Amino acid sequence: ELFRNTNIAFKVYDRQVVLSLSDGVSSVQQQKSISGKVTDSSGEPLPGVSVVVKGTTTGVITDMDGKYTIPKIPENATLLFSFVGMKTQELTVGNKTTMNITLVEDAIGIEEVVAIGYGTVKKSDLTGSVSSVKTNELQQTPMTSIDQGLIGRASGVQVTQTSGMPGAVASIRVRGSSSLQGGNEPLYVIDG
């Protein structure tokens, strides 16, 4: 009686009632397939781009030609495109069946990169101690050698004069005997 003169049909399974539109269209949101091509700013195809339906684990990786196809996604779905070195982009599918996208490079400034002993990392990702002495600071101080300019300017750096003779070379220790390990050998010793 409740659904008389409506386009809603119902079926009873045990103690559950399932409602659907009587014209054969499911009340569940329509699903469709989406495909497209991912390129970089120069128009070259990008293989290996991750294309994921936002909020789900449904997704694919682009092929060697930068092409992808994702079957059975809702119309209101949002696709996430991500690739190493590129900015992640989000696009709403809407009523489209084809979505071509151009990813933009995610460049970082050289001032944001720190060179370390085994590669480079961004300053924000660096967890160790970094100390630097700017050349303009050294130029403002009267000195006869670079080792004199480093005295008291960088934490963990010990500059020791090895001899009292004029022109004698200093020993520069970086995180030496005063380190956490407390070893007798310095990590770095620069003579001359």
Short mmCIF file of C-alpha atoms in Angstrom, two decimals, residues 14 24 27 36 43 45 52 60 64 67 87-88 107 153 159 164 168:
data_model
loop_
_atom_site.label_atom_id
_atom_site.label_comp_id
_atom_site.label_asym_id
_atom_site.label_seq_id
_atom_site.Cartn_x
_atom_site.Cartn_y
_atom_site.Cartn_z
CA ASP A 14 13.78 -13.38 4.95
CA GLY A 24 14.70 -1.55 -13.88
CA SER A 27 18.46 2.86 -6.72
CA GLY A 36 42.37 8.42 -20.37
CA GLY A 43 53.32 16.14 -23.86
CA PRO A 45 53.28 9.99 -21.82
CA VAL A 52 43.16 5.96 -7.55
CA VAL A 60 45.46 1.36 -11.50
CA MET A 64 53.92 2.44 -21.08
CA LYS A 67 47.03 5.20 -20.61
CA LYS A 87 52.24 17.46 -8.03
CA THR A 88 49.32 15.23 -7.03
CA ALA A 107 60.17 21.52 -8.34
CA ARG A 153 80.91 30.10 14.60
CA VAL A 159 89.58 24.65 16.10
CA GLY A 164 102.53 28.74 18.62
CA ALA A 168 101.32 26.99 11.97
#
